[in-house]
Amino acid sequence: MKLAQVELRRVALPLVAPFRTSFGVETTRDVLLVRVVTADAEGWGECVAGAEPRYSSEYVDGAADVLRRFLLPAVADLHDLRPEAVAPALGFVKGHRMAKAALELAVLDAWLRSRGISLASHLGATRERVPAGVSVGIMGSLPELLDAVAGYLDAGYLRIKLKIEPGWDLAPVEAVRERFGGELMLQVDANAAYTLADAGHLAGLDPFGLLLIEQPLPEEDLLGHAELQRRLRTPICLDESITSVKAAADALALGACRIVNVKAGRVGGYLEARRLHDLCHARGVPVWCGGMLETGIGRAANVALAALPGFTLPGDTSASDRYFHLDVTAPFVLQNGHLAVPQGPGLGVEPLPAVLEELTTRVERLR
Ligand code: NPQ
Ligand code: MG
């Protein structure tokens, strides 16, 4: 396989409601899609970088720039373009994992389509549907939060994740436990908003029986997470800190976490994400699939990944309508709290041409 043409397409998806986290408020998802064309097939990938570098150092204009100037030329030089060849060919570029992951996914999709193999089976999926959790943003008041959680539980979501920050942590957890009971699968995500000085305060979450607390401290602070874990009963799960299999191995060796959030974009691609799953599975460490407000393209890939056997906790693999009125693919819908794993070749989904046109803000064609 050889790269013939590439399209960098920017799409803007208005969110059904603002999504607030400790790092900011999102009202529109500005997404970069990558389309690769080869003689055999075409394929799509999605870059999960945000519009601004708030979740991590990557941002969508930066991803487009590094793809255009460095990543695409390196992959265009490959005469035997196979999915496993992409990451090594891009290794000379430091970082930019979300940009690399988007390109690798587009190549994977094209390669698997040309062979009639689904991404799920290629990755080693063992299930045909995956349990769905939902991430609930920081709200203006507790009644608003309880209404939102009630709506998601009515829709069938099997696990609730509350976004937290200093000033919005113990009270929302207590209110949700009081209203919905102790059996509800409940976890929280701080997106790095705390410091070790908050250890005593965060220990106040322990009585609520949470599944986990996600990324309480900054990305670089593995030792801080290890110290915090010694002071908490609630398991720490790392998200932002897990930038590679190596970072995960180090975090586990240090005792910085007991659970791992797997996001392919954050670790540079679905093949590295599979290796991350394999490492954790071999060590008996539970993993679950994170989410980055993906369109149906990235969502399809996440659902395929989440069908691997080590994904023992429900993921942030929500239905399309959790975020969007209109998705670029046929929407993913909740069926008894689960999403069906696409079974067709490659991603098993593709953009709907009319919707894609309607949502596109910019197209760049390269060859
Ligand atoms: C998390 N996701 O687990 C992320 C955070 C997140 C579903 O909670 C644009 C780009 C918006 C990246 C919103 C969920 C985002 C984003 C939230 C990442 O930490
Ligand atoms: Mg997170």
Short mmCIF file of C-alpha atoms and ligand atoms in Angstrom, two decimals:
data_model
loop_
_atom_site.label_atom_id
_atom_site.label_comp_id
_atom_site.label_asym_id
_atom_site.label_seq_id
_atom_site.Cartn_x
_atom_site.Cartn_y
_atom_site.Cartn_z
CA MET A 1 0.00 0.00 0.00
CA LYS A 2 1.18 3.52 -0.77
CA LEU A 3 -0.28 6.92 0.10
CA ALA A 4 -1.78 8.67 -2.94
CA GLN A 5 -3.79 11.55 -1.48
CA VAL A 6 -4.60 12.99 1.91
CA GLU A 7 -7.37 15.27 3.07
CA LEU A 8 -7.22 17.30 6.29
CA ARG A 9 -10.80 18.25 7.06
CA ARG A 10 -11.96 20.45 9.91
CA VAL A 11 -15.48 19.98 11.17
CA ALA A 12 -17.36 21.92 13.87
CA LEU A 13 -19.99 20.06 15.89
CA PRO A 14 -22.13 22.15 18.25
CA LEU A 15 -22.53 20.39 21.62
CA VAL A 16 -26.04 19.64 22.91
CA ALA A 17 -25.06 21.52 26.09
CA PRO A 18 -21.89 23.23 27.32
CA PHE A 19 -19.41 20.71 28.81
CA ARG A 20 -17.48 22.14 31.75
CA THR A 21 -14.35 20.56 33.21
CA SER A 22 -11.70 21.86 35.60
CA PHE A 23 -9.76 23.11 32.55
CA GLY A 24 -12.51 24.99 30.72
CA VAL A 25 -15.93 25.02 29.05
CA GLU A 26 -16.59 23.54 25.60
CA THR A 27 -19.61 24.57 23.52
CA THR A 28 -18.48 23.35 20.09
CA ARG A 29 -16.23 20.43 19.18
CA ASP A 30 -13.72 21.60 16.56
CA VAL A 31 -12.36 18.36 15.10
CA LEU A 32 -9.65 17.48 12.61
CA LEU A 33 -10.44 14.47 10.42
CA VAL A 34 -7.77 12.82 8.29
CA ARG A 35 -8.71 10.96 5.12
CA VAL A 36 -6.08 8.88 3.34
CA VAL A 37 -6.49 7.56 -0.17
CA THR A 38 -4.48 4.64 -1.54
CA ALA A 39 -4.86 2.55 -4.70
CA ASP A 40 -6.64 -0.16 -2.69
CA ALA A 41 -8.90 1.74 -0.32
CA GLU A 42 -9.47 4.93 1.60
CA GLY A 43 -9.50 5.41 5.33
CA TRP A 44 -10.50 7.90 8.00
CA GLY A 45 -8.87 8.99 11.22
CA GLU A 46 -9.82 11.53 13.87
CA CYS A 47 -7.52 13.80 15.87
CA VAL A 48 -8.75 14.23 19.45
CA ALA A 49 -6.78 17.39 20.24
CA GLY A 50 -8.93 20.21 21.58
CA ALA A 51 -9.18 23.68 20.07
CA GLU A 52 -6.94 25.00 22.87
CA PRO A 53 -4.05 23.27 24.71
CA ARG A 54 -5.92 22.90 28.02
CA TYR A 55 -6.36 19.14 28.46
CA SER A 56 -2.80 18.54 27.24
CA SER A 57 -0.15 20.43 25.26
CA GLU A 58 -1.70 19.47 21.92
CA TYR A 59 -4.27 21.59 20.09
CA VAL A 60 -5.96 21.15 16.76
CA ASP A 61 -4.20 23.87 14.72
CA GLY A 62 -0.86 22.54 16.00
CA ALA A 63 -1.84 19.00 15.05
CA ALA A 64 -2.79 20.10 11.53
CA ASP A 65 0.53 21.92 11.20
CA VAL A 66 2.69 18.99 12.32
CA LEU A 67 0.72 16.61 10.11
CA ARG A 68 1.11 18.84 7.05
CA ARG A 69 4.80 19.67 7.55
CA PHE A 70 6.31 16.53 9.10
CA LEU A 71 4.04 13.53 9.59
CA LEU A 72 2.35 13.26 6.18
CA PRO A 73 5.59 13.67 4.19
CA ALA A 74 7.24 10.91 6.27
CA VAL A 75 4.35 8.50 5.66
CA ALA A 76 4.11 9.47 1.98
CA ASP A 77 7.73 8.26 1.62
CA LEU A 78 6.80 4.72 2.72
CA HIS A 79 6.52 2.38 -0.26
CA ASP A 80 5.21 -0.51 1.81
CA LEU A 81 2.67 1.36 3.90
CA ARG A 82 1.37 -0.92 6.64
CA PRO A 83 -0.26 0.21 9.90
CA GLU A 84 2.68 -1.04 12.02
CA ALA A 85 5.08 0.99 9.88
CA VAL A 86 3.44 4.32 10.71
CA ALA A 87 4.60 4.85 14.32
CA PRO A 88 8.25 3.93 13.58
CA ALA A 89 8.27 6.27 10.56
CA LEU A 90 6.98 9.10 12.79
CA GLY A 91 9.32 8.41 15.70
CA PHE A 92 11.69 11.21 14.70
CA VAL A 93 8.98 13.72 15.71
CA LYS A 94 8.85 14.18 19.48
CA GLY A 95 5.41 14.24 21.07
CA HIS A 96 2.37 15.19 18.94
CA ARG A 97 0.81 11.84 19.82
CA MET A 98 -2.75 12.87 18.99
CA ALA A 99 -1.70 13.98 15.51
CA LYS A 100 0.22 10.71 15.01
CA ALA A 101 -2.72 8.65 16.26
CA ALA A 102 -5.10 10.29 13.76
CA LEU A 103 -2.84 9.45 10.83
CA GLU A 104 -2.20 5.90 12.03
CA LEU A 105 -5.95 5.34 12.41
CA ALA A 106 -6.63 6.51 8.85
CA VAL A 107 -3.96 4.10 7.56
CA LEU A 108 -5.36 1.27 9.72
CA ASP A 109 -8.87 1.92 8.36
CA ALA A 110 -7.71 1.89 4.72
CA TRP A 111 -5.51 -1.19 5.21
CA LEU A 112 -8.21 -3.16 7.05
CA ARG A 113 -10.89 -2.15 4.53
CA SER A 114 -8.75 -3.39 1.68
CA ARG A 115 -8.55 -6.76 3.46
CA GLY A 116 -12.15 -6.93 4.70
CA ILE A 117 -11.10 -7.09 8.39
CA SER A 118 -12.79 -5.10 11.17
CA LEU A 119 -10.71 -2.93 13.49
CA ALA A 120 -12.27 -4.75 16.45
CA SER A 121 -11.10 -8.17 15.28
CA HIS A 122 -7.69 -6.79 14.28
CA LEU A 123 -7.18 -5.37 17.78
CA GLY A 124 -8.31 -8.61 19.45
CA ALA A 125 -11.84 -7.75 20.56
CA THR A 126 -13.70 -10.50 22.39
CA ARG A 127 -17.13 -8.85 22.74
CA GLU A 128 -19.81 -7.60 20.36
CA ARG A 129 -21.06 -4.81 22.64
CA VAL A 130 -19.50 -2.69 25.35
CA PRO A 131 -21.03 -1.17 28.51
CA ALA A 132 -21.42 2.60 28.34
CA GLY A 133 -20.59 5.16 30.99
CA VAL A 134 -21.09 8.89 30.81
CA SER A 135 -18.97 11.86 31.88
CA VAL A 136 -21.03 14.59 33.56
CA GLY A 137 -19.70 18.13 33.50
CA ILE A 138 -19.40 20.61 36.34
CA MET A 139 -22.77 22.32 36.79
CA GLY A 140 -23.97 25.61 38.23
CA SER A 141 -25.89 23.94 41.06
CA LEU A 142 -26.57 20.57 42.72
CA PRO A 143 -30.21 20.36 41.51
CA GLU A 144 -29.01 20.84 37.92
CA LEU A 145 -26.45 18.07 38.42
CA LEU A 146 -29.01 15.67 39.91
CA ASP A 147 -31.38 16.33 36.99
CA ALA A 148 -28.59 15.62 34.50
CA VAL A 149 -27.57 12.38 36.26
CA ALA A 150 -31.22 11.26 36.49
CA GLY A 151 -31.57 11.79 32.73
CA TYR A 152 -28.48 9.72 31.94
CA LEU A 153 -29.59 6.90 34.25
CA ASP A 154 -33.04 6.93 32.60
CA ALA A 155 -31.30 6.66 29.23
CA GLY A 156 -29.56 3.51 30.50
CA TYR A 157 -25.98 4.58 31.25
CA LEU A 158 -24.35 2.01 33.51
CA ARG A 159 -21.75 4.22 35.19
CA ILE A 160 -21.57 7.91 36.06
CA LYS A 161 -18.39 9.99 36.12
CA LEU A 162 -18.57 13.39 37.75
CA LYS A 163 -16.13 16.07 36.72
CA ILE A 164 -14.72 17.72 39.85
CA GLU A 165 -12.55 20.69 40.80
CA PRO A 166 -11.76 22.50 44.07
CA GLY A 167 -15.13 23.82 45.30
CA TRP A 168 -17.11 21.15 43.36
CA ASP A 169 -16.13 17.77 44.76
CA LEU A 170 -17.45 16.41 48.06
CA ALA A 171 -20.89 18.03 47.83
CA PRO A 172 -21.79 16.75 44.33
CA VAL A 173 -20.57 13.24 45.20
CA GLU A 174 -22.56 13.25 48.44
CA ALA A 175 -25.68 14.55 46.66
CA VAL A 176 -25.48 11.90 43.92
CA ARG A 177 -24.92 9.10 46.45
CA GLU A 178 -27.82 10.33 48.57
CA ARG A 179 -30.23 10.54 45.62
CA PHE A 180 -29.19 7.47 43.60
CA GLY A 181 -27.78 5.15 46.27
CA GLY A 182 -24.60 3.31 47.08
CA GLU A 183 -24.91 0.67 44.34
CA LEU A 184 -24.52 3.16 41.47
CA MET A 185 -21.16 2.79 39.72
CA LEU A 186 -19.73 6.25 40.39
CA GLN A 187 -16.31 7.81 39.81
CA VAL A 188 -14.81 11.31 39.59
CA ASP A 189 -12.33 13.08 37.29
CA ALA A 190 -10.32 16.13 38.41
CA ASN A 191 -8.30 16.71 35.22
CA ALA A 192 -5.23 17.58 37.30
CA ALA A 193 -6.91 20.35 39.33
CA TYR A 194 -5.45 19.48 42.77
CA THR A 195 -2.11 19.43 44.59
CA LEU A 196 -0.73 17.11 47.26
CA ALA A 197 -1.75 19.72 49.83
CA ASP A 198 -5.35 18.65 49.05
CA ALA A 199 -4.70 15.04 50.14
CA GLY A 200 -6.65 15.41 53.38
CA HIS A 201 -9.60 16.99 51.58
CA LEU A 202 -9.62 14.31 48.85
CA ALA A 203 -9.60 11.60 51.54
CA GLY A 204 -13.07 12.97 52.30
CA LEU A 205 -14.20 11.13 49.14
CA ASP A 206 -13.25 7.73 50.61
CA PRO A 207 -16.53 7.11 52.49
CA PHE A 208 -18.52 7.37 49.22
CA GLY A 209 -17.21 4.11 47.75
CA LEU A 210 -16.13 5.52 44.39
CA LEU A 211 -14.78 3.18 41.72
CA LEU A 212 -11.84 5.55 41.27
CA ILE A 213 -10.56 9.11 41.30
CA GLU A 214 -9.12 10.06 37.93
CA GLN A 215 -6.04 12.29 37.51
CA PRO A 216 -6.17 14.39 40.67
CA LEU A 217 -2.67 15.89 40.20
CA PRO A 218 -0.68 17.33 37.26
CA GLU A 219 0.38 15.16 34.33
CA GLU A 220 4.08 15.04 35.28
CA ASP A 221 3.53 14.28 38.97
CA LEU A 222 3.87 10.50 39.23
CA LEU A 223 5.58 10.66 42.64
CA GLY A 224 2.84 12.95 43.92
CA HIS A 225 0.18 10.48 42.77
CA ALA A 226 2.08 7.65 44.50
CA GLU A 227 2.16 9.63 47.74
CA LEU A 228 -1.52 10.57 47.37
CA GLN A 229 -2.49 6.93 46.73
CA ARG A 230 -0.85 5.98 50.04
CA ARG A 231 -3.20 8.45 51.74
CA LEU A 232 -6.43 7.41 49.94
CA ARG A 233 -8.56 4.26 50.01
CA THR A 234 -10.18 5.26 46.71
CA PRO A 235 -8.14 3.85 43.79
CA ILE A 236 -6.33 6.46 41.71
CA CYS A 237 -6.76 6.11 37.93
CA LEU A 238 -4.39 8.05 35.68
CA ASP A 239 -5.43 9.67 32.40
CA GLU A 240 -3.25 12.65 31.35
CA SER A 241 -0.09 11.10 32.89
CA ILE A 242 -0.30 7.94 30.76
CA THR A 243 1.36 9.14 27.55
CA SER A 244 2.84 5.74 26.59
CA VAL A 245 3.23 2.10 27.68
CA LYS A 246 6.49 3.16 29.34
CA ALA A 247 4.75 5.89 31.35
CA ALA A 248 2.15 3.34 32.47
CA ALA A 249 4.80 0.80 33.50
CA ASP A 250 6.56 3.50 35.53
CA ALA A 251 3.30 4.69 37.13
CA LEU A 252 2.40 1.12 38.14
CA ALA A 253 5.90 0.43 39.47
CA LEU A 254 5.70 3.58 41.61
CA GLY A 255 2.21 2.86 42.90
CA ALA A 256 0.95 6.07 41.31
CA CYS A 257 -2.28 4.40 40.17
CA ARG A 258 -4.26 1.15 40.45
CA ILE A 259 -6.41 1.65 37.34
CA VAL A 260 -5.59 3.04 33.87
CA ASN A 261 -7.70 5.12 31.48
CA VAL A 262 -6.80 4.11 27.92
CA LYS A 263 -7.07 6.81 25.24
CA ALA A 264 -5.47 6.02 21.91
CA GLY A 265 -4.88 9.68 21.01
CA ARG A 266 -3.01 10.35 24.25
CA VAL A 267 -0.58 7.43 23.68
CA GLY A 268 -0.01 7.99 19.93
CA GLY A 269 -2.37 5.48 18.39
CA TYR A 270 -4.58 2.40 18.66
CA LEU A 271 -1.64 0.00 18.31
CA GLU A 272 0.12 1.56 21.32
CA ALA A 273 -3.25 1.58 23.10
CA ARG A 274 -3.53 -2.17 22.50
CA ARG A 275 -0.04 -2.67 23.97
CA LEU A 276 -1.07 -0.53 26.96
CA HIS A 277 -4.11 -2.78 27.42
CA ASP A 278 -1.88 -5.86 27.13
CA LEU A 279 0.54 -4.59 29.79
CA CYS A 280 -2.25 -3.81 32.24
CA HIS A 281 -4.13 -7.04 31.49
CA ALA A 282 -0.95 -9.07 32.15
CA ARG A 283 -0.53 -7.32 35.50
CA GLY A 284 -4.17 -7.60 36.56
CA VAL A 285 -4.65 -3.82 36.39
CA PRO A 286 -8.20 -2.83 35.32
CA VAL A 287 -8.47 -0.51 32.31
CA TRP A 288 -11.34 1.37 30.71
CA CYS A 289 -11.68 3.37 27.52
CA GLY A 290 -11.62 7.15 27.87
CA GLY A 291 -13.33 9.59 25.57
CA MET A 292 -12.48 12.92 23.97
CA LEU A 293 -15.88 13.97 22.60
CA GLU A 294 -15.15 12.06 19.41
CA THR A 295 -17.34 12.08 16.32
CA GLY A 296 -18.60 8.72 15.06
CA ILE A 297 -15.19 8.11 13.47
CA GLY A 298 -13.19 8.18 16.70
CA ARG A 299 -16.12 6.71 18.64
CA ALA A 300 -16.19 3.64 16.36
CA ALA A 301 -12.49 3.05 17.03
CA ASN A 302 -12.92 3.52 20.78
CA VAL A 303 -15.78 1.03 20.91
CA ALA A 304 -13.65 -1.51 19.02
CA LEU A 305 -10.80 -1.00 21.50
CA ALA A 306 -13.14 -1.18 24.49
CA ALA A 307 -14.21 -4.67 23.34
CA LEU A 308 -10.78 -6.12 24.30
CA PRO A 309 -10.87 -8.49 27.29
CA GLY A 310 -8.95 -6.29 29.76
CA PHE A 311 -11.50 -3.46 29.57
CA THR A 312 -13.29 -4.56 32.72
CA LEU A 313 -14.85 -1.19 33.66
CA PRO A 314 -17.43 0.78 31.61
CA GLY A 315 -15.81 3.47 29.46
CA ASP A 316 -16.60 7.07 28.54
CA THR A 317 -17.91 5.46 25.35
CA SER A 318 -21.24 7.28 25.36
CA ALA A 319 -23.87 7.43 22.63
CA SER A 320 -23.47 10.14 19.98
CA ASP A 321 -26.42 12.11 21.38
CA ARG A 322 -24.62 12.60 24.71
CA TYR A 323 -22.65 15.28 22.88
CA PHE A 324 -24.13 15.98 19.44
CA HIS A 325 -27.52 16.52 17.81
CA LEU A 326 -25.86 15.62 14.54
CA ASP A 327 -22.86 13.28 14.18
CA VAL A 328 -20.77 12.89 11.01
CA THR A 329 -21.58 9.14 10.88
CA ALA A 330 -24.79 7.28 11.61
CA PRO A 331 -25.19 7.87 15.36
CA PHE A 332 -24.07 5.40 18.00
CA VAL A 333 -27.12 4.63 20.12
CA LEU A 334 -27.48 3.13 23.57
CA GLN A 335 -29.04 -0.35 23.66
CA ASN A 336 -29.64 -1.54 27.22
CA GLY A 337 -26.73 0.59 28.40
CA HIS A 338 -24.36 -0.77 25.77
CA LEU A 339 -22.95 0.27 22.38
CA ALA A 340 -22.66 -2.28 19.59
CA VAL A 341 -19.14 -2.87 18.29
CA PRO A 342 -19.01 -2.13 14.53
CA GLN A 343 -18.35 -5.36 12.62
CA GLY A 344 -17.74 -4.09 9.06
CA PRO A 345 -14.28 -3.71 7.48
CA GLY A 346 -11.99 -1.12 9.06
CA LEU A 347 -13.85 1.26 11.36
CA GLY A 348 -17.12 -0.19 10.09
CA VAL A 349 -18.58 3.31 9.78
CA GLU A 350 -18.02 6.21 7.41
CA PRO A 351 -18.99 9.86 7.27
CA LEU A 352 -22.38 10.68 5.76
CA PRO A 353 -21.42 12.91 2.81
CA ALA A 354 -24.22 15.47 3.25
CA VAL A 355 -23.64 15.85 7.00
CA LEU A 356 -19.91 16.03 6.50
CA GLU A 357 -20.33 18.88 4.03
CA GLU A 358 -22.72 20.70 6.34
CA LEU A 359 -20.32 20.57 9.30
CA THR A 360 -17.06 21.18 7.44
CA THR A 361 -15.30 24.48 8.06
CA ARG A 362 -12.14 23.84 6.04
CA VAL A 363 -10.66 21.22 3.70
CA GLU A 364 -7.03 20.92 2.68
CA ARG A 365 -6.01 18.39 0.03
CA LEU A 366 -2.43 17.19 -0.15
CA ARG A 367 -0.71 14.69 -2.41
C1 NPQ B 1 -11.25 13.24 30.26
N1 NPQ B 1 -13.06 13.46 28.58
O1 NPQ B 1 -11.49 12.08 30.51
C2 NPQ B 1 -11.78 13.93 29.02
C3 NPQ B 1 -11.62 15.38 29.11
C4 NPQ B 1 -11.98 16.20 27.93
C5 NPQ B 1 -15.32 12.67 28.37
O2 NPQ B 1 -14.46 13.54 30.34
C6 NPQ B 1 -12.22 18.95 23.76
C7 NPQ B 1 -11.05 18.23 23.69
C8 NPQ B 1 -13.04 18.78 24.83
C9 NPQ B 1 -10.70 17.37 24.70
C10 NPQ B 1 -13.51 17.75 26.96
C11 NPQ B 1 -14.24 13.27 29.20
C12 NPQ B 1 -12.69 17.91 25.86
C13 NPQ B 1 -11.51 17.20 25.79
C14 NPQ B 1 -13.13 16.89 27.99
C15 NPQ B 1 -11.17 16.36 26.84
O3 NPQ B 1 -10.49 13.82 31.00
MG MG B 2 -9.90 12.24 32.33
#
